[in-house]
Structures are given as C-alpha cells and as structure tokens.
Amino acid sequence: MSPGRTLAIAERIIRQIVKDRRSAALIIVAPLIVMSLVGFSLIDQKPVLNRVAPGLLGTFVMFFTFLLTGVSFLRERAQGTLERLMTTTVARGDILVGYLLGFLLFATIQAAVILTFTIVALQIEYQGNIIEIVAVLLLLVVVAVNLGIFVSTFANNEFQVVQFIPIVLLPQIFLSGVIIPTDQMPSVMEAISVVLPLTYAVEGLREIMVMDQSLADVWVDLVVLAGFGLGLLIAALATLAYDGRRSA
C-alpha cells in the first residue's frame, strides 16, 4: 500500500462531498431534524430520555453514517470513478482505505453533531467522561462506514441502498438493546443480538453514560467493535476485488 495514493483518494472524496449540497444536508440537517423529533417528544420525561439516550446516540450515528457512506460510495461506482481507479496500478487496499478515510471525516463530523445536539439541546444527564463517550462513537463510526461500503457493492442505485436498511439496520435497532434490554428478550433473539455490532456500541455507551463506567470497564465491547470494523473492511475489500474481476 502507498500512503500517498491513499491520502490522494481521501482528499478527492473530501472535496467531492464538500461540493455536494445533498451530502452536506445529510451530514448536518437530517440528523438534527430526526433527533429533534425524537428527543423533544421525550423532553418532559427526563428519566426516560436519560435512559434511552445512549441507545439513540448509537442508533442515529450508525444509521446516518451507513446512509452517507452507502450512497456516496455507490455514486462513485455509478459515475465510473471507482472502475477507472481499479484499472490503474493503484492497489485495491489503497482505494478502499482512501475511501474509508474520506468518508470517516464526514461521518465523524456527523457523530459530533448528533452528540452535541443530544447534550446541549436535549440537555440529557450523563455520568461518564465525554472523551470516553466519543471514543465509543468513533469505533461505531468506523464500523458503520465499512458496513456502508460493503453493502453498497451489492446495490446498483441509491434506491437499492435504501432498501438494504430494513435488512441491515432495523434488526440491529430492535435487537441491540435500544428498545428492550437484550437479557429480557427471548433466547433466540438474544442469541442474534450477539452478532450485531450495534449491541456492543449501545452496551458500551450505556455503561459509560448511565452506570459511570470507564473504557477499561467496557474493553470487551470495544474489542468486539474493532473486530467488526476490521472484518467488514476485509469483506468490502473482497467484494471490491470480485467486482473488479467481473467488470474486467
């Protein structure tokens, strides 16, 4: 891999997204609207809002990051940019990591917007260190970016990316402990929740924000999230290589 080529691809992605008003709206405006609707509907029930805030944070960060990455990466494929890159001498690893870094910047900004709005506008009460909360969210962002890249390789248009949401994201929302704690679910559903990355993000955030734990106390959740991120990156690289051979 070549760091120079990787950073050049990341820089091009960053410039392209900055010029795209739809992407800018998706990064800033859409999360604020959704968070306002959900958060202010519970504003008079502070104990409930404080309890569900970690789950909402994890859910919205994963949802909007997945959507931003999936649609943007698909657009690269549809415009032929990705295919042209793959016909050059640039390694597929450079291409994928370059896209990852480019998307990661905006996904991190998006996560920061969601977290800031939750704390400042909704005024939730939390116990843990804000830096440790950010650390968990950043790991989740990496997972969601890689998931978006991986899933978008199977879509042919933006509508198909959206169609993956019920398959990829809804099970995580319902089975990750956002609505019902995983230990209160039927045994089959609890078993499924073990293989969902959002489960570990919600658990880690809840332990820090509600139970006043530290990163050292949720190290298992962090390791599992990192494993999901690495696994999805490898899967995306494999599907990218297959797509390149098929195009050739």
Short mmCIF file of N, CA and C in Angstrom, two decimals, residues 80-167:
data_model
loop_
_atom_site.label_atom_id
_atom_site.label_comp_id
_atom_site.label_asym_id
_atom_site.label_seq_id
_atom_site.Cartn_x
_atom_site.Cartn_y
_atom_site.Cartn_z
N GLY A 80 -18.48 5.78 -12.58
CA GLY A 80 -17.34 5.13 -13.21
C GLY A 80 -16.00 5.49 -12.61
N THR A 81 -16.02 6.32 -11.55
CA THR A 81 -14.75 6.74 -10.93
C THR A 81 -14.03 5.55 -10.31
N LEU A 82 -14.78 4.73 -9.60
CA LEU A 82 -14.17 3.57 -8.95
C LEU A 82 -13.60 2.60 -9.97
N GLU A 83 -14.35 2.37 -11.04
CA GLU A 83 -13.88 1.45 -12.08
C GLU A 83 -12.60 1.94 -12.73
N ARG A 84 -12.51 3.26 -12.95
CA ARG A 84 -11.29 3.81 -13.55
C ARG A 84 -10.10 3.66 -12.62
N LEU A 85 -10.35 3.85 -11.33
CA LEU A 85 -9.27 3.67 -10.36
C LEU A 85 -8.76 2.23 -10.34
N MET A 86 -9.68 1.30 -10.48
CA MET A 86 -9.32 -0.11 -10.40
C MET A 86 -8.58 -0.60 -11.64
N THR A 87 -8.63 0.16 -12.72
CA THR A 87 -7.88 -0.21 -13.92
C THR A 87 -6.46 0.34 -13.91
N THR A 88 -6.16 1.16 -12.91
CA THR A 88 -4.82 1.72 -12.78
C THR A 88 -3.96 0.79 -11.92
N THR A 89 -2.75 1.24 -11.64
CA THR A 89 -1.83 0.44 -10.81
C THR A 89 -2.06 0.64 -9.32
N VAL A 90 -3.05 1.47 -8.96
CA VAL A 90 -3.34 1.70 -7.54
C VAL A 90 -3.89 0.43 -6.92
N ALA A 91 -3.33 0.01 -5.80
CA ALA A 91 -3.77 -1.22 -5.13
C ALA A 91 -5.19 -1.04 -4.60
N ARG A 92 -5.94 -2.14 -4.60
CA ARG A 92 -7.31 -2.08 -4.10
C ARG A 92 -7.36 -1.69 -2.62
N GLY A 93 -6.33 -2.09 -1.89
CA GLY A 93 -6.25 -1.67 -0.50
C GLY A 93 -6.13 -0.16 -0.36
N ASP A 94 -5.32 0.46 -1.21
CA ASP A 94 -5.19 1.92 -1.22
C ASP A 94 -6.52 2.59 -1.53
N ILE A 95 -7.22 2.03 -2.51
CA ILE A 95 -8.51 2.59 -2.92
C ILE A 95 -9.50 2.53 -1.76
N LEU A 96 -9.62 1.36 -1.15
CA LEU A 96 -10.62 1.18 -0.11
C LEU A 96 -10.30 2.01 1.13
N VAL A 97 -9.05 2.01 1.56
CA VAL A 97 -8.67 2.79 2.74
C VAL A 97 -8.79 4.29 2.45
N GLY A 98 -8.51 4.69 1.22
CA GLY A 98 -8.69 6.09 0.85
C GLY A 98 -10.15 6.52 0.96
N TYR A 99 -11.04 5.68 0.44
CA TYR A 99 -12.47 5.97 0.59
C TYR A 99 -12.87 5.98 2.06
N LEU A 100 -12.34 5.01 2.82
CA LEU A 100 -12.65 4.93 4.24
C LEU A 100 -12.26 6.22 4.96
N LEU A 101 -11.06 6.72 4.72
CA LEU A 101 -10.60 7.94 5.38
C LEU A 101 -11.43 9.16 4.97
N GLY A 102 -11.76 9.22 3.68
CA GLY A 102 -12.57 10.34 3.20
C GLY A 102 -13.95 10.37 3.84
N PHE A 103 -14.62 9.23 3.84
CA PHE A 103 -15.95 9.14 4.45
C PHE A 103 -15.87 9.31 5.97
N LEU A 104 -14.78 8.82 6.55
CA LEU A 104 -14.65 8.84 8.01
C LEU A 104 -14.65 10.26 8.55
N LEU A 105 -14.05 11.18 7.83
CA LEU A 105 -14.02 12.57 8.28
C LEU A 105 -15.43 13.11 8.44
N PHE A 106 -16.27 12.93 7.43
CA PHE A 106 -17.62 13.48 7.48
C PHE A 106 -18.52 12.70 8.43
N ALA A 107 -18.28 11.40 8.53
CA ALA A 107 -19.05 10.59 9.48
C ALA A 107 -18.73 11.02 10.92
N THR A 108 -17.48 11.38 11.16
CA THR A 108 -17.08 11.85 12.49
C THR A 108 -17.73 13.20 12.79
N ILE A 109 -17.76 14.08 11.80
CA ILE A 109 -18.44 15.37 11.97
C ILE A 109 -19.91 15.14 12.28
N GLN A 110 -20.51 14.21 11.57
CA GLN A 110 -21.92 13.89 11.77
C GLN A 110 -22.15 13.37 13.19
N ALA A 111 -21.29 12.48 13.65
CA ALA A 111 -21.42 11.95 15.00
C ALA A 111 -21.27 13.05 16.04
N ALA A 112 -20.35 13.99 15.78
CA ALA A 112 -20.15 15.11 16.70
C ALA A 112 -21.39 16.01 16.76
N VAL A 113 -22.03 16.21 15.61
CA VAL A 113 -23.27 17.00 15.58
C VAL A 113 -24.36 16.32 16.41
N ILE A 114 -24.51 15.01 16.24
CA ILE A 114 -25.54 14.27 16.97
C ILE A 114 -25.26 14.30 18.47
N LEU A 115 -24.01 14.08 18.86
CA LEU A 115 -23.66 14.07 20.29
C LEU A 115 -23.85 15.46 20.90
N THR A 116 -23.40 16.49 20.21
CA THR A 116 -23.52 17.86 20.73
C THR A 116 -24.99 18.25 20.89
N PHE A 117 -25.81 17.92 19.89
CA PHE A 117 -27.23 18.24 19.98
C PHE A 117 -27.88 17.50 21.15
N THR A 118 -27.51 16.25 21.33
CA THR A 118 -28.09 15.45 22.42
C THR A 118 -27.77 16.04 23.78
N ILE A 119 -26.54 16.49 23.95
CA ILE A 119 -26.10 17.02 25.25
C ILE A 119 -26.58 18.46 25.47
N VAL A 120 -26.43 19.31 24.44
CA VAL A 120 -26.70 20.74 24.61
C VAL A 120 -28.19 21.05 24.46
N ALA A 121 -28.80 20.59 23.37
CA ALA A 121 -30.20 20.94 23.11
C ALA A 121 -31.17 20.11 23.96
N LEU A 122 -30.93 18.81 24.02
CA LEU A 122 -31.84 17.95 24.79
C LEU A 122 -31.48 17.94 26.27
N GLN A 123 -30.28 18.40 26.59
CA GLN A 123 -29.83 18.53 27.98
C GLN A 123 -29.98 17.22 28.76
N ILE A 124 -29.50 16.15 28.19
CA ILE A 124 -29.55 14.88 28.91
C ILE A 124 -28.54 14.90 30.04
N GLU A 125 -28.80 14.10 31.04
CA GLU A 125 -27.89 13.96 32.17
C GLU A 125 -27.11 12.66 31.98
N TYR A 126 -25.79 12.77 31.98
CA TYR A 126 -24.95 11.58 31.81
C TYR A 126 -23.86 11.58 32.86
N GLN A 127 -23.32 10.38 33.11
CA GLN A 127 -22.38 10.20 34.22
C GLN A 127 -20.91 10.14 33.77
N GLY A 128 -20.65 9.55 32.62
CA GLY A 128 -19.27 9.26 32.23
C GLY A 128 -18.51 10.44 31.65
N ASN A 129 -17.27 10.14 31.27
CA ASN A 129 -16.38 11.12 30.66
C ASN A 129 -16.76 11.30 29.19
N ILE A 130 -16.89 12.56 28.76
CA ILE A 130 -17.31 12.83 27.38
C ILE A 130 -16.30 12.28 26.37
N ILE A 131 -15.01 12.28 26.71
CA ILE A 131 -13.99 11.76 25.80
C ILE A 131 -14.19 10.26 25.59
N GLU A 132 -14.57 9.57 26.63
CA GLU A 132 -14.78 8.13 26.51
C GLU A 132 -16.04 7.82 25.70
N ILE A 133 -17.05 8.67 25.82
CA ILE A 133 -18.25 8.52 25.00
C ILE A 133 -17.89 8.70 23.53
N VAL A 134 -17.08 9.72 23.25
CA VAL A 134 -16.64 9.98 21.88
C VAL A 134 -15.85 8.80 21.33
N ALA A 135 -15.02 8.19 22.16
CA ALA A 135 -14.20 7.05 21.72
C ALA A 135 -15.08 5.89 21.25
N VAL A 136 -16.14 5.60 21.99
CA VAL A 136 -17.05 4.52 21.60
C VAL A 136 -17.75 4.87 20.29
N LEU A 137 -18.20 6.12 20.18
CA LEU A 137 -18.89 6.55 18.96
C LEU A 137 -17.95 6.49 17.74
N LEU A 138 -16.69 6.83 17.92
CA LEU A 138 -15.75 6.78 16.80
C LEU A 138 -15.54 5.35 16.32
N LEU A 139 -15.48 4.40 17.23
CA LEU A 139 -15.38 3.00 16.83
C LEU A 139 -16.62 2.57 16.06
N LEU A 140 -17.79 3.02 16.53
CA LEU A 140 -19.03 2.70 15.84
C LEU A 140 -19.06 3.34 14.45
N VAL A 141 -18.53 4.55 14.32
CA VAL A 141 -18.45 5.22 13.02
C VAL A 141 -17.62 4.40 12.04
N VAL A 142 -16.48 3.89 12.49
CA VAL A 142 -15.64 3.07 11.63
C VAL A 142 -16.40 1.83 11.15
N VAL A 143 -17.12 1.19 12.07
CA VAL A 143 -17.93 0.02 11.71
C VAL A 143 -18.98 0.39 10.67
N ALA A 144 -19.69 1.51 10.90
CA ALA A 144 -20.77 1.91 10.01
C ALA A 144 -20.26 2.31 8.63
N VAL A 145 -19.09 2.97 8.58
CA VAL A 145 -18.50 3.34 7.29
C VAL A 145 -18.16 2.08 6.49
N ASN A 146 -17.49 1.13 7.13
CA ASN A 146 -17.13 -0.11 6.45
C ASN A 146 -18.36 -0.91 6.04
N LEU A 147 -19.39 -0.88 6.88
CA LEU A 147 -20.64 -1.57 6.55
C LEU A 147 -21.30 -0.92 5.33
N GLY A 148 -21.29 0.41 5.29
CA GLY A 148 -21.87 1.12 4.15
C GLY A 148 -21.14 0.82 2.85
N ILE A 149 -19.81 0.78 2.90
CA ILE A 149 -19.03 0.45 1.71
C ILE A 149 -19.32 -0.97 1.26
N PHE A 150 -19.33 -1.89 2.22
CA PHE A 150 -19.56 -3.31 1.90
C PHE A 150 -20.94 -3.52 1.26
N VAL A 151 -21.97 -2.97 1.88
CA VAL A 151 -23.34 -3.18 1.39
C VAL A 151 -23.54 -2.51 0.04
N SER A 152 -22.94 -1.33 -0.16
CA SER A 152 -23.16 -0.60 -1.41
C SER A 152 -22.60 -1.32 -2.62
N THR A 153 -21.67 -2.26 -2.41
CA THR A 153 -21.12 -3.01 -3.54
C THR A 153 -22.17 -3.96 -4.14
N PHE A 154 -23.26 -4.20 -3.41
CA PHE A 154 -24.31 -5.09 -3.90
C PHE A 154 -25.49 -4.31 -4.49
N ALA A 155 -25.42 -2.98 -4.46
CA ALA A 155 -26.52 -2.15 -4.96
C ALA A 155 -26.16 -1.55 -6.31
N ASN A 156 -27.18 -1.33 -7.13
CA ASN A 156 -26.99 -0.73 -8.45
C ASN A 156 -27.47 0.71 -8.54
N ASN A 157 -28.22 1.15 -7.52
CA ASN A 157 -28.68 2.54 -7.49
C ASN A 157 -28.96 2.94 -6.05
N GLU A 158 -29.21 4.23 -5.83
CA GLU A 158 -29.40 4.74 -4.48
C GLU A 158 -30.63 4.13 -3.81
N PHE A 159 -31.67 3.86 -4.59
CA PHE A 159 -32.87 3.26 -4.02
C PHE A 159 -32.58 1.90 -3.42
N GLN A 160 -31.70 1.14 -4.08
CA GLN A 160 -31.36 -0.17 -3.55
C GLN A 160 -30.56 -0.08 -2.26
N VAL A 161 -29.74 0.97 -2.12
CA VAL A 161 -29.05 1.19 -0.85
C VAL A 161 -30.06 1.38 0.26
N VAL A 162 -31.08 2.19 0.00
CA VAL A 162 -32.13 2.44 0.98
C VAL A 162 -32.88 1.14 1.30
N GLN A 163 -33.06 0.29 0.31
CA GLN A 163 -33.75 -0.98 0.53
C GLN A 163 -33.00 -1.91 1.46
N PHE A 164 -31.70 -1.71 1.58
CA PHE A 164 -30.91 -2.54 2.49
C PHE A 164 -31.14 -2.16 3.96
N ILE A 165 -31.71 -0.97 4.19
CA ILE A 165 -31.90 -0.51 5.57
C ILE A 165 -32.75 -1.47 6.39
N PRO A 166 -33.92 -1.93 5.89
CA PRO A 166 -34.70 -2.89 6.69
C PRO A 166 -33.97 -4.19 6.96
N ILE A 167 -33.08 -4.57 6.06
CA ILE A 167 -32.36 -5.84 6.21
C ILE A 167 -31.16 -5.69 7.15
#
